[in-house]
Coordinates of C-alpha atoms in Angstrom, one line a residue:
M95 CA 80.0 181.8 -49.2
S96 CA 83.4 181.2 -47.6
T97 CA 86.5 180.1 -49.5
K98 CA 86.8 177.1 -47.2
H99 CA 83.2 176.0 -48.0
V100 CA 83.8 176.4 -51.8
T101 CA 87.0 174.3 -51.6
K102 CA 85.1 171.6 -49.7
Q103 CA 82.3 171.5 -52.4
R104 CA 84.9 171.1 -55.2
K105 CA 86.5 168.2 -53.3
L106 CA 83.1 166.5 -53.0
A107 CA 82.4 167.0 -56.7
D108 CA 85.8 165.6 -57.7
S109 CA 85.4 162.6 -55.5
S110 CA 81.8 162.0 -56.9
K111 CA 83.2 162.1 -60.4
E112 CA 85.9 159.6 -59.5
A113 CA 83.4 157.3 -58.0
R114 CA 81.2 157.4 -61.1
L115 CA 84.3 156.5 -63.2
S116 CA 85.3 153.7 -60.9
D117 CA 81.7 152.2 -60.9
S118 CA 81.6 152.3 -64.7
E119 CA 84.4 151.6 -67.2
D120 CA 87.0 154.1 -68.1
P121 CA 85.8 156.3 -71.1
S122 CA 88.8 155.3 -73.2
H123 CA 88.0 151.6 -72.4
D124 CA 84.4 152.1 -73.5
Q125 CA 85.6 153.5 -76.8
E126 CA 88.0 150.5 -77.2
S127 CA 85.2 148.1 -76.3
S128 CA 82.8 149.6 -78.8
L129 CA 85.4 149.3 -81.5
A130 CA 86.3 145.8 -80.6
K131 CA 82.7 144.4 -80.8
P132 CA 82.3 144.9 -84.6
M133 CA 85.7 143.2 -85.0
Q134 CA 84.7 140.3 -82.9
V135 CA 81.4 139.9 -84.9
E136 CA 83.4 140.1 -88.1
E137 CA 85.9 137.5 -86.9
K138 CA 83.0 135.1 -86.0
R139 CA 81.4 135.8 -89.4
L140 CA 84.7 135.0 -91.1
K141 CA 84.9 131.6 -89.3
V142 CA 81.4 130.7 -90.4
N143 CA 81.9 131.8 -94.0
S144 CA 85.3 130.0 -94.3
A145 CA 83.8 126.8 -92.9
K146 CA 80.9 127.2 -95.3
L147 CA 83.2 126.8 -98.3
W148 CA 83.8 123.1 -97.6
M149 CA 80.3 122.6 -96.1
D150 CA 78.7 123.8 -99.3
A151 CA 81.1 121.5 -101.3
V152 CA 79.8 118.5 -99.3
E153 CA 76.1 119.6 -99.8
A154 CA 76.7 120.2 -103.5
A155 CA 78.1 116.7 -104.0
L156 CA 75.3 115.1 -101.9
T157 CA 72.5 116.9 -103.8
S158 CA 74.0 116.6 -107.2
S159 CA 71.7 115.2 -109.8
K160 CA 74.1 112.3 -110.3
N161 CA 74.0 111.4 -106.6
K162 CA 70.8 112.5 -104.9
D163 CA 68.6 109.6 -106.1
N164 CA 71.2 107.0 -105.1
P165 CA 70.5 105.8 -101.4
D166 CA 74.2 104.8 -101.0
T167 CA 75.2 108.5 -101.3
M168 CA 74.4 109.0 -97.6
N169 CA 76.6 106.1 -96.6
I170 CA 79.9 107.1 -95.1
V171 CA 82.9 105.2 -93.6
L172 CA 83.7 106.1 -90.0
A173 CA 87.3 105.2 -89.1
T174 CA 88.5 105.0 -85.5
V175 CA 91.9 104.1 -83.9
K176 CA 92.9 102.1 -80.9
D177 CA 96.5 101.3 -79.9
G178 CA 97.7 102.3 -83.3
Q179 CA 95.2 99.9 -85.0
P180 CA 92.7 101.3 -87.5
Y181 CA 89.0 100.2 -87.5
A182 CA 86.4 101.2 -90.1
R183 CA 82.7 100.6 -90.7
Y184 CA 79.8 102.0 -92.7
H185 CA 77.4 104.5 -91.2
V186 CA 74.6 106.7 -92.4
H187 CA 75.4 110.4 -92.6
R188 CA 72.7 112.2 -90.7
G189 CA 73.7 115.8 -91.6
F190 CA 75.3 118.8 -89.9
V191 CA 74.4 119.6 -86.3
K192 CA 72.3 122.7 -86.1
D193 CA 73.0 125.4 -83.5
L194 CA 70.6 127.3 -81.2
Q195 CA 69.5 129.5 -84.2
D196 CA 68.7 126.3 -86.2
L197 CA 71.6 127.0 -88.5
D198 CA 74.1 124.4 -89.7
T199 CA 77.4 124.2 -87.8
E200 CA 80.6 122.6 -89.1
Y201 CA 80.0 119.4 -87.0
L202 CA 78.8 116.3 -88.9
Y203 CA 77.0 113.5 -87.1
T204 CA 75.7 110.0 -87.3
T205 CA 74.4 107.5 -84.7
T206 CA 75.4 104.3 -83.0
D207 CA 74.7 101.5 -80.5
L208 CA 76.6 102.1 -77.3
R209 CA 77.4 98.4 -77.2
M210 CA 79.4 98.6 -80.4
P211 CA 83.3 98.1 -80.2
K212 CA 83.8 101.5 -81.7
V213 CA 82.5 103.2 -78.5
E214 CA 85.4 101.8 -76.4
Q215 CA 87.8 102.6 -79.2
I216 CA 86.6 106.3 -79.2
E217 CA 86.6 106.5 -75.4
S218 CA 90.1 105.0 -75.0
S219 CA 91.8 107.2 -77.6
A220 CA 90.2 110.6 -76.8
S221 CA 93.2 112.9 -76.9
S222 CA 92.2 116.2 -78.5
P223 CA 92.0 119.5 -76.5
S224 CA 88.2 119.3 -77.0
G225 CA 88.0 115.7 -75.7
G226 CA 87.5 114.0 -79.0
A227 CA 89.2 110.9 -80.5
P228 CA 91.0 111.0 -83.8
G229 CA 89.2 109.6 -86.8
E230 CA 88.0 110.1 -90.3
Y231 CA 84.5 110.5 -91.9
V232 CA 84.6 109.5 -95.5
F233 CA 82.1 109.9 -98.4
W234 CA 82.2 108.1 -101.7
M235 CA 79.7 109.2 -104.3
S236 CA 79.9 106.9 -107.4
G237 CA 77.6 108.9 -109.5
S238 CA 79.8 112.0 -109.6
G239 CA 83.1 110.4 -108.7
D240 CA 83.4 112.5 -105.5
Q241 CA 85.5 111.3 -102.6
I242 CA 85.4 113.5 -99.6
R243 CA 87.6 112.7 -96.6
V244 CA 87.0 114.6 -93.4
R245 CA 89.6 114.2 -90.7
G246 CA 89.1 115.3 -87.2
Y247 CA 87.8 114.2 -83.8
I248 CA 84.9 112.0 -82.8
H249 CA 82.7 112.8 -79.8
L250 CA 79.9 110.7 -78.3
Y251 CA 76.6 111.7 -76.7
P252 CA 75.9 110.3 -74.2
C253 CA 79.3 108.9 -72.9
P254 CA 78.8 105.5 -71.3
F255 CA 81.9 105.9 -69.1
S256 CA 81.5 109.5 -68.1
K257 CA 78.8 111.7 -66.6
T258 CA 79.5 114.6 -69.0
S259 CA 80.1 114.5 -72.7
S260 CA 82.7 116.4 -74.7
V261 CA 80.1 117.5 -77.2
E262 CA 78.6 119.9 -74.6
A263 CA 81.6 122.3 -75.1
L264 CA 81.3 122.2 -78.9
I265 CA 78.0 124.1 -79.0
P266 CA 77.4 125.6 -75.6
G267 CA 73.7 125.7 -74.6
L268 CA 72.5 123.2 -77.1
D269 CA 70.1 120.6 -75.7
W270 CA 71.8 117.4 -76.8
E271 CA 69.3 115.2 -75.1
A272 CA 66.5 116.8 -77.1
K273 CA 68.6 116.2 -80.3
R274 CA 69.1 112.6 -79.3
E275 CA 65.4 112.1 -78.8
Q276 CA 64.6 113.7 -82.1
E277 CA 67.0 111.4 -84.0
W278 CA 65.6 108.4 -82.1
A279 CA 62.1 109.3 -83.2
G280 CA 63.3 109.7 -86.8
L281 CA 64.7 106.2 -87.1
S282 CA 62.8 103.6 -89.0
S283 CA 61.0 101.1 -86.8
H284 CA 63.2 98.3 -88.2
L285 CA 66.5 100.1 -87.3
R286 CA 65.0 101.1 -83.9
A287 CA 64.3 97.4 -83.2
S288 CA 68.0 96.6 -83.7
F289 CA 68.8 98.2 -80.3
Q290 CA 66.7 95.4 -78.6
R291 CA 68.8 92.6 -80.1
P292 CA 71.8 90.9 -78.4
K293 CA 75.0 92.8 -78.2
P294 CA 76.5 93.1 -81.7
G295 CA 79.5 90.8 -82.2
S296 CA 78.8 88.7 -79.1
E297 CA 79.1 85.0 -79.4
W298 CA 75.8 83.2 -80.3
P299 CA 75.2 79.9 -78.5
E300 CA 75.3 76.9 -80.9
G301 CA 71.8 75.5 -81.6
K302 CA 69.9 78.5 -80.2
E303 CA 67.3 79.8 -82.5
Y304 CA 67.8 83.4 -83.5
T305 CA 64.6 85.3 -83.0
F306 CA 64.0 89.1 -82.6
N307 CA 61.5 91.8 -83.0
E308 CA 61.5 93.2 -86.6
R309 CA 60.0 96.5 -85.6
L310 CA 59.9 98.8 -82.6
E311 CA 57.6 101.8 -82.6
V312 CA 58.1 104.9 -80.4
G313 CA 56.4 104.0 -77.1
G314 CA 56.5 100.3 -77.8
E315 CA 57.4 97.6 -75.4
G316 CA 61.1 97.6 -74.4
E317 CA 61.7 101.0 -76.0
K318 CA 63.2 102.5 -72.8
E319 CA 66.0 99.9 -72.7
A320 CA 66.6 100.2 -76.4
Y321 CA 66.8 104.0 -76.2
E322 CA 69.5 103.8 -73.4
R323 CA 71.7 102.1 -76.0
F324 CA 71.3 104.8 -78.6
A325 CA 73.9 107.5 -79.0
L326 CA 74.9 110.4 -81.2
V327 CA 78.4 110.3 -82.9
V328 CA 79.4 113.9 -83.5
F329 CA 82.4 114.6 -85.7
E330 CA 84.6 117.7 -85.2
P331 CA 86.4 118.4 -88.5
T332 CA 89.9 119.8 -88.9
I333 CA 90.6 118.9 -92.6
C334 CA 88.2 118.3 -95.5
D335 CA 89.8 116.8 -98.7
R336 CA 87.5 116.6 -101.8
S337 CA 88.6 114.8 -104.9
Q338 CA 86.5 115.1 -108.0
Q339 CA 87.7 112.2 -110.2
N340 CA 85.0 112.5 -112.9
A341 CA 85.5 116.2 -113.4
K342 CA 87.3 117.2 -116.7
P343 CA 90.0 117.8 -115.8
P344 CA 90.0 116.0 -112.4
L345 CA 90.0 118.4 -109.4
R346 CA 91.1 118.3 -105.8
H347 CA 90.6 120.9 -103.0
C348 CA 91.5 120.8 -99.4
W349 CA 90.3 122.9 -96.5
T350 CA 92.3 123.0 -93.3
R351 CA 91.1 124.5 -90.0
E352 CA 93.7 126.9 -88.5
D353 CA 94.3 127.5 -84.8
N354 CA 92.1 130.6 -84.8
G355 CA 89.1 128.6 -86.1
N356 CA 89.2 129.9 -89.7
W357 CA 89.5 127.6 -92.7
K358 CA 92.2 127.8 -95.3
E359 CA 91.5 126.5 -98.8
S360 CA 94.2 124.9 -101.0
K361 CA 94.1 123.4 -104.5
L362 CA 95.9 120.1 -104.8
A363 CA 97.0 117.7 -107.6
P364 CA 94.2 115.1 -108.1

């Protein structure tokens, strides 16, 4: 074989090797990527575990023997803001939103009627990077003396004034409409019927008799219109402050979400 032919073969082999390297990642980059993956998984696990500290504290208080049989335990105060003016009302805590693996996330939620004044307050004050509005989600459990104040941002699903909702970015891929349907089906027939009534807070004509349906079953007459007024209120937490006034001695802990998504725990004076 001539020297010229050997040289040509070597050049072809070298170019083929370069092509294989260009089509795939650089070997050193592969090594860095394989090292980075466990770190990314570990970082995600750290975020979940650090959030779980305050989530477990909330669940422990809710399920305490001193609280679990009291129906008022699940009542929370939801506070909103508009033009610097605070507004607050009672709601029922529905739990933590579950992710695609049916595991609890750090997002709490309740439900509302889209005709309520709070909806416009939330929509008009949405200012967070995630699209939520500032607010607080407050528990008071008289049995154990627990006050838990969760500060953060409020999101609505669906949004009456927008085609897309900011909740969709909180848990990508989650079927929020299916979640909304599930919550609607889980309401009592009495509460479901309230979505058929006149707009809450609207003026009632003098002398007009106040009549309404006491119950609305799933699939009942008028359900479609009632369901269109039903929404999820999803709370994105940034601070959780738990005060245990009946503990001996009294205790207070605060968990704060840092910029990287991890939660930092602090012990405070009660």
